[in-house]
Amino acid sequence: MTLGAPRPPRDALILAAGYGSRLRQLGSSKPLTPVAGIPLIELGMRQAAAAGVARVVVATGHEADRLEAALSAIAARAGVLLDVRRVGDWSRPNGWSVLAGAAAIEGDYLLMMADHIFSAPILAGLARTGRREHGVTLAIDRRTDSPMVDPEDATWVRLGQDDRIARIGKTIADYDAVDCGAFLATPELAEAIGAAIAAGRAGSLSDGMQVLADRGRAATMDIGSAWWIDVDDAAMHALAESMVARELPGIYARAGARGPAMAAAGLTTAGMAAPSQAGA
């Protein structure tokens, strides 16, 4: 990282290898599940492109053949280059997906979960947070009681000095914020996941994050009032469909999609305003 203003990353890594058991009633491939007419994985690619990313690496696993067959056309629609990395054993924790995808990336990258959707300021803000003293920066939300947060599935964050991460995990009892599922990662993250595995941990992303937290290298970015949602089950999918057209108008205008959320909002592609920075 050069001195001065941080350079936005060229690459993004989207983790799309998991089974997605809680969304199975809507489709066998979670990343290909549409939200108001756009597949989740396409939303991720379009959001990364809006943040300045030129290439998206997708870590695949469950239903890999079906997902990979669709990815080239999706990447073309999103306007990004594509690199696909298949995870050897997708039943392992998600840190193994990071290891598979990060092997294709030099330098810093945006790291995203395939089932998370973000308003534009979150990824755009993360892309500008790179600092020499940060091994990773995590987008956090202090609104831990938000209806967009599923307490049964959330990853919680306890903050320490300078709002760096002190503890992170699904079972910590004392927390200040929730993990939004978006990161600005450096090569240190994959190294930390490897260190956690070598120390006997299962190899989750949170295991690697805790290694960096223990080193004082895990920073946070508070998203404030920005919108995001984890589309992890049918209820959250329905909530997302009711909100995405208003929260991501630029993406839905550019995609030309018209789904349940757009219909409910009374929006059409022709009638939508030109995309703005906040609505991209």
Short mmCIF file of C-alpha atoms in Angstrom, two decimals:
data_model
loop_
_atom_site.label_atom_id
_atom_site.label_comp_id
_atom_site.label_asym_id
_atom_site.label_seq_id
_atom_site.Cartn_x
_atom_site.Cartn_y
_atom_site.Cartn_z
CA MET A 1 0.00 0.00 0.00
CA THR A 2 1.47 3.32 -1.03
CA LEU A 3 1.53 6.36 1.19
CA GLY A 4 -1.24 8.91 0.77
CA ALA A 5 -4.80 8.17 -0.28
CA PRO A 6 -5.42 4.40 -0.38
CA ARG A 7 -5.87 2.87 -3.81
CA PRO A 8 -9.19 1.01 -4.20
CA PRO A 9 -8.67 -2.72 -4.74
CA ARG A 10 -8.89 -4.14 -8.25
CA ASP A 11 -10.23 -7.49 -7.07
CA ALA A 12 -13.12 -8.85 -5.05
CA LEU A 13 -13.56 -12.36 -3.67
CA ILE A 14 -17.12 -13.67 -3.25
CA LEU A 15 -17.61 -16.79 -1.14
CA ALA A 16 -20.27 -18.95 -2.82
CA ALA A 17 -19.32 -22.50 -1.85
CA GLY A 18 -21.69 -23.28 1.02
CA TYR A 19 -24.76 -25.50 1.11
CA GLY A 20 -27.27 -22.77 2.01
CA SER A 21 -29.57 -25.16 3.85
CA ARG A 22 -31.87 -22.47 5.27
CA LEU A 23 -32.74 -21.15 1.80
CA ARG A 24 -33.17 -24.56 0.11
CA GLN A 25 -36.93 -24.13 -0.27
CA LEU A 26 -36.28 -21.34 -2.79
CA GLY A 27 -33.68 -23.20 -4.86
CA SER A 28 -30.86 -25.71 -4.70
CA SER A 29 -28.16 -23.10 -5.43
CA LYS A 30 -28.23 -20.20 -2.99
CA PRO A 31 -26.00 -17.88 -5.09
CA LEU A 32 -28.37 -18.29 -8.06
CA THR A 33 -31.48 -17.51 -6.00
CA PRO A 34 -33.00 -14.32 -7.44
CA VAL A 35 -33.89 -11.33 -5.29
CA ALA A 36 -36.43 -9.16 -7.14
CA GLY A 37 -35.25 -10.63 -10.43
CA ILE A 38 -31.47 -10.60 -9.94
CA PRO A 39 -29.50 -13.62 -8.65
CA LEU A 40 -27.67 -13.06 -5.39
CA ILE A 41 -24.28 -13.71 -7.01
CA GLU A 42 -25.04 -11.13 -9.71
CA LEU A 43 -25.99 -8.57 -7.10
CA GLY A 44 -22.63 -9.19 -5.46
CA MET A 45 -20.74 -8.72 -8.72
CA ARG A 46 -22.65 -5.55 -9.58
CA GLN A 47 -22.04 -4.13 -6.11
CA ALA A 48 -18.32 -4.90 -6.40
CA ALA A 49 -18.18 -3.22 -9.82
CA ALA A 50 -19.91 -0.13 -8.42
CA ALA A 51 -17.15 0.05 -5.78
CA GLY A 52 -14.46 0.12 -8.48
CA VAL A 53 -13.60 -3.58 -8.74
CA ALA A 54 -12.51 -4.85 -12.16
CA ARG A 55 -12.21 -8.60 -11.46
CA VAL A 56 -14.29 -10.90 -9.26
CA VAL A 57 -12.98 -14.21 -7.97
CA VAL A 58 -15.77 -16.60 -6.99
CA ALA A 59 -15.08 -19.52 -4.64
CA THR A 60 -17.50 -22.32 -5.60
CA GLY A 61 -18.35 -25.64 -3.99
CA HIS A 62 -21.92 -26.88 -3.54
CA GLU A 63 -23.71 -27.16 -6.92
CA ALA A 64 -20.43 -26.00 -8.45
CA ASP A 65 -21.10 -27.27 -11.98
CA ARG A 66 -24.45 -25.47 -12.18
CA LEU A 67 -23.15 -22.25 -10.65
CA GLU A 68 -19.99 -22.15 -12.74
CA ALA A 69 -21.99 -22.72 -15.95
CA ALA A 70 -23.91 -19.52 -15.19
CA LEU A 71 -21.06 -17.32 -13.98
CA SER A 72 -19.57 -16.18 -17.28
CA ALA A 73 -22.85 -14.66 -18.49
CA ILE A 74 -23.48 -13.13 -15.07
CA ALA A 75 -20.02 -11.55 -14.97
CA ALA A 76 -20.52 -10.15 -18.47
CA ARG A 77 -23.80 -8.56 -17.43
CA ALA A 78 -22.13 -7.11 -14.33
CA GLY A 79 -19.19 -5.77 -16.36
CA VAL A 80 -16.40 -7.55 -14.48
CA LEU A 81 -13.69 -10.04 -15.31
CA LEU A 82 -14.20 -13.46 -13.76
CA ASP A 83 -11.95 -16.01 -12.07
CA VAL A 84 -13.51 -19.15 -10.59
CA ARG A 85 -11.81 -21.18 -7.86
CA ARG A 86 -13.47 -24.41 -6.74
CA VAL A 87 -13.06 -25.40 -3.09
CA GLY A 88 -11.79 -28.94 -2.63
CA ASP A 89 -14.14 -29.76 0.25
CA TRP A 90 -17.00 -27.27 0.50
CA SER A 91 -18.25 -28.84 3.74
CA ARG A 92 -15.32 -27.25 5.54
CA PRO A 93 -15.69 -23.82 7.24
CA ASN A 94 -15.67 -20.72 5.06
CA GLY A 95 -12.04 -19.86 5.77
CA TRP A 96 -11.10 -22.65 3.36
CA SER A 97 -13.03 -20.79 0.66
CA VAL A 98 -10.99 -17.68 1.44
CA LEU A 99 -7.79 -19.71 1.03
CA ALA A 100 -8.95 -21.06 -2.34
CA GLY A 101 -9.98 -17.66 -3.68
CA ALA A 102 -7.16 -15.58 -2.22
CA ALA A 103 -4.62 -17.81 -3.99
CA ALA A 104 -5.70 -16.08 -7.21
CA ILE A 105 -5.25 -12.54 -5.85
CA GLU A 106 -2.21 -10.36 -5.33
CA GLY A 107 -2.62 -7.43 -2.97
CA ASP A 108 -5.75 -6.19 -1.24
CA TYR A 109 -9.29 -7.23 -2.16
CA LEU A 110 -12.90 -6.77 -1.16
CA LEU A 111 -14.21 -9.93 0.49
CA MET A 112 -17.96 -10.55 0.35
CA MET A 113 -20.43 -13.28 1.23
CA ALA A 114 -22.62 -14.35 -1.70
CA ASP A 115 -25.79 -14.07 0.38
CA HIS A 116 -25.20 -10.53 1.68
CA ILE A 117 -26.51 -7.40 -0.03
CA PHE A 118 -25.09 -3.93 0.68
CA SER A 119 -26.04 -0.36 -0.11
CA ALA A 120 -23.31 1.37 -2.11
CA PRO A 121 -21.61 3.37 0.69
CA ILE A 122 -20.53 0.19 2.49
CA LEU A 123 -18.33 -1.33 -0.21
CA ALA A 124 -17.24 2.07 -1.52
CA GLY A 125 -16.20 3.04 2.01
CA LEU A 126 -14.33 -0.21 2.61
CA ALA A 127 -12.46 0.19 -0.67
CA ARG A 128 -10.93 3.41 0.71
CA THR A 129 -9.93 2.14 4.16
CA GLY A 130 -6.62 0.46 3.35
CA ARG A 131 -3.79 1.30 5.76
CA ARG A 132 -0.39 -0.24 6.41
CA GLU A 133 -1.36 -0.90 10.01
CA HIS A 134 -4.48 -2.90 9.00
CA GLY A 135 -4.29 -6.57 8.06
CA VAL A 136 -8.05 -6.56 7.50
CA THR A 137 -10.93 -4.09 7.88
CA LEU A 138 -14.41 -5.38 8.67
CA ALA A 139 -17.65 -3.48 8.05
CA ILE A 140 -19.60 -3.49 11.32
CA ASP A 141 -23.08 -2.40 12.35
CA ARG A 142 -23.71 -1.22 15.90
CA ARG A 143 -27.49 -1.66 15.41
CA THR A 144 -27.42 -5.16 16.87
CA ASP A 145 -31.21 -5.25 17.32
CA SER A 146 -31.94 -4.37 13.67
CA PRO A 147 -34.63 -6.48 11.94
CA MET A 148 -32.02 -7.15 9.24
CA VAL A 149 -29.89 -9.05 11.79
CA ASP A 150 -30.69 -12.70 12.48
CA PRO A 151 -29.40 -13.33 16.03
CA GLU A 152 -29.33 -17.09 15.42
CA ASP A 153 -26.85 -16.72 12.55
CA ALA A 154 -25.04 -13.43 13.26
CA THR A 155 -21.31 -13.11 13.87
CA TRP A 156 -20.75 -10.72 16.76
CA VAL A 157 -17.88 -8.33 17.36
CA ARG A 158 -16.43 -6.98 20.59
CA LEU A 159 -14.41 -3.83 20.07
CA GLY A 160 -11.20 -2.84 21.78
CA GLN A 161 -8.79 0.07 21.57
CA ASP A 162 -9.25 2.37 18.55
CA ASP A 163 -12.31 0.32 17.56
CA ARG A 164 -10.12 -2.59 16.54
CA ILE A 165 -11.58 -6.06 16.96
CA ALA A 166 -10.95 -7.67 20.33
CA ARG A 167 -13.19 -10.72 19.91
CA ILE A 168 -15.24 -12.08 17.01
CA GLY A 169 -17.52 -15.09 16.72
CA LYS A 170 -21.07 -16.41 16.75
CA THR A 171 -21.07 -17.36 20.44
CA ILE A 172 -19.39 -14.45 22.24
CA ALA A 173 -21.66 -13.15 24.99
CA ASP A 174 -20.48 -9.55 25.26
CA TYR A 175 -20.47 -7.68 21.96
CA ASP A 176 -20.68 -4.15 20.57
CA ALA A 177 -21.56 -4.74 16.92
CA VAL A 178 -22.45 -7.29 14.27
CA ASP A 179 -20.25 -8.42 11.38
CA CYS A 180 -21.83 -7.21 8.10
CA GLY A 181 -20.09 -9.81 5.92
CA ALA A 182 -17.95 -7.33 3.96
CA PHE A 183 -14.19 -6.89 4.41
CA LEU A 184 -11.20 -5.13 2.92
CA ALA A 185 -8.68 -7.95 3.14
CA THR A 186 -4.92 -8.02 2.66
CA PRO A 187 -2.76 -11.12 2.08
CA GLU A 188 -2.45 -11.27 5.88
CA LEU A 189 -5.98 -12.67 6.17
CA ALA A 190 -5.25 -15.91 4.29
CA GLU A 191 -2.00 -16.27 6.24
CA ALA A 192 -3.92 -15.84 9.51
CA ILE A 193 -6.50 -18.47 8.52
CA GLY A 194 -3.64 -20.83 7.75
CA ALA A 195 -2.10 -20.06 11.14
CA ALA A 196 -5.43 -20.80 12.85
CA ILE A 197 -5.69 -24.14 11.06
CA ALA A 198 -2.10 -25.00 12.00
CA ALA A 199 -2.99 -24.26 15.62
CA GLY A 200 -5.84 -26.79 15.49
CA ARG A 201 -8.80 -24.54 14.68
CA ALA A 202 -11.42 -25.64 12.13
CA GLY A 203 -10.54 -22.89 9.68
CA SER A 204 -13.48 -20.51 9.71
CA LEU A 205 -13.08 -16.94 8.53
CA SER A 206 -13.69 -15.85 12.11
CA ASP A 207 -10.79 -18.06 13.25
CA GLY A 208 -8.46 -16.11 10.97
CA MET A 209 -9.99 -12.81 11.99
CA GLN A 210 -9.35 -13.65 15.64
CA VAL A 211 -5.69 -14.34 14.86
CA LEU A 212 -5.41 -10.87 13.31
CA ALA A 213 -7.36 -9.37 16.22
CA ASP A 214 -4.91 -10.90 18.66
CA ARG A 215 -2.10 -9.25 16.68
CA GLY A 216 -3.86 -5.87 16.77
CA ARG A 217 -4.28 -5.97 12.98
CA ALA A 218 -8.08 -6.27 12.66
CA ALA A 219 -9.70 -2.87 12.08
CA THR A 220 -13.37 -1.97 11.67
CA MET A 221 -15.44 0.44 9.63
CA ASP A 222 -18.72 1.51 11.24
CA ILE A 223 -21.39 1.62 8.51
CA GLY A 224 -23.56 4.09 10.44
CA SER A 225 -27.05 4.19 8.96
CA ALA A 226 -26.18 2.36 5.71
CA TRP A 227 -28.40 -0.56 4.65
CA TRP A 228 -27.43 -4.23 4.36
CA ILE A 229 -29.06 -7.62 4.76
CA ASP A 230 -27.99 -11.26 5.06
CA VAL A 231 -30.35 -13.30 2.88
CA ASP A 232 -29.99 -16.51 4.84
CA ASP A 233 -33.54 -17.88 4.96
CA ALA A 234 -36.96 -17.44 3.38
CA ALA A 235 -38.02 -14.71 5.81
CA MET A 236 -34.92 -12.62 5.11
CA HIS A 237 -35.36 -13.25 1.38
CA ALA A 238 -38.89 -11.86 1.54
CA LEU A 239 -37.64 -8.85 3.52
CA ALA A 240 -34.87 -8.25 0.98
CA GLU A 241 -37.33 -8.42 -1.91
CA SER A 242 -39.45 -5.75 -0.26
CA MET A 243 -36.48 -3.36 0.08
CA VAL A 244 -33.83 -3.86 -2.61
CA ALA A 245 -35.37 -1.73 -5.35
CA ARG A 246 -35.38 1.31 -3.08
CA GLU A 247 -31.99 0.59 -1.50
CA LEU A 248 -30.17 -0.29 -4.75
CA PRO A 249 -32.01 1.71 -7.42
CA GLY A 250 -28.95 2.14 -9.63
CA ILE A 251 -28.25 -1.58 -9.82
CA TYR A 252 -31.86 -2.44 -10.61
CA ALA A 253 -32.08 0.31 -13.22
CA ARG A 254 -28.90 -0.86 -14.96
CA ALA A 255 -29.97 -4.51 -14.81
CA GLY A 256 -33.38 -3.71 -16.25
CA ALA A 257 -34.89 -6.08 -13.70
CA ARG A 258 -38.46 -5.94 -12.56
CA GLY A 259 -39.24 -8.23 -9.66
CA PRO A 260 -41.61 -8.32 -6.66
CA ALA A 261 -39.86 -5.47 -4.86
CA MET A 262 -40.00 -3.18 -7.88
CA ALA A 263 -43.64 -3.98 -8.47
CA ALA A 264 -44.48 -3.33 -4.83
CA ALA A 265 -42.67 0.00 -4.98
CA GLY A 266 -44.39 0.98 -8.22
CA LEU A 267 -41.04 1.26 -10.01
CA THR A 268 -40.16 0.51 -13.63
CA THR A 269 -36.83 0.70 -15.39
CA ALA A 270 -37.99 3.62 -17.51
CA GLY A 271 -39.34 5.51 -14.55
CA MET A 272 -36.33 5.23 -12.29
CA ALA A 273 -33.96 8.12 -11.78
CA ALA A 274 -30.42 7.96 -13.07
CA PRO A 275 -28.14 6.15 -10.58
CA SER A 276 -26.37 8.23 -7.99
CA GLN A 277 -23.26 7.43 -5.95
CA ALA A 278 -25.42 6.48 -2.96
CA GLY A 279 -27.83 4.42 -5.00
CA ALA A 280 -25.32 2.54 -7.14
#
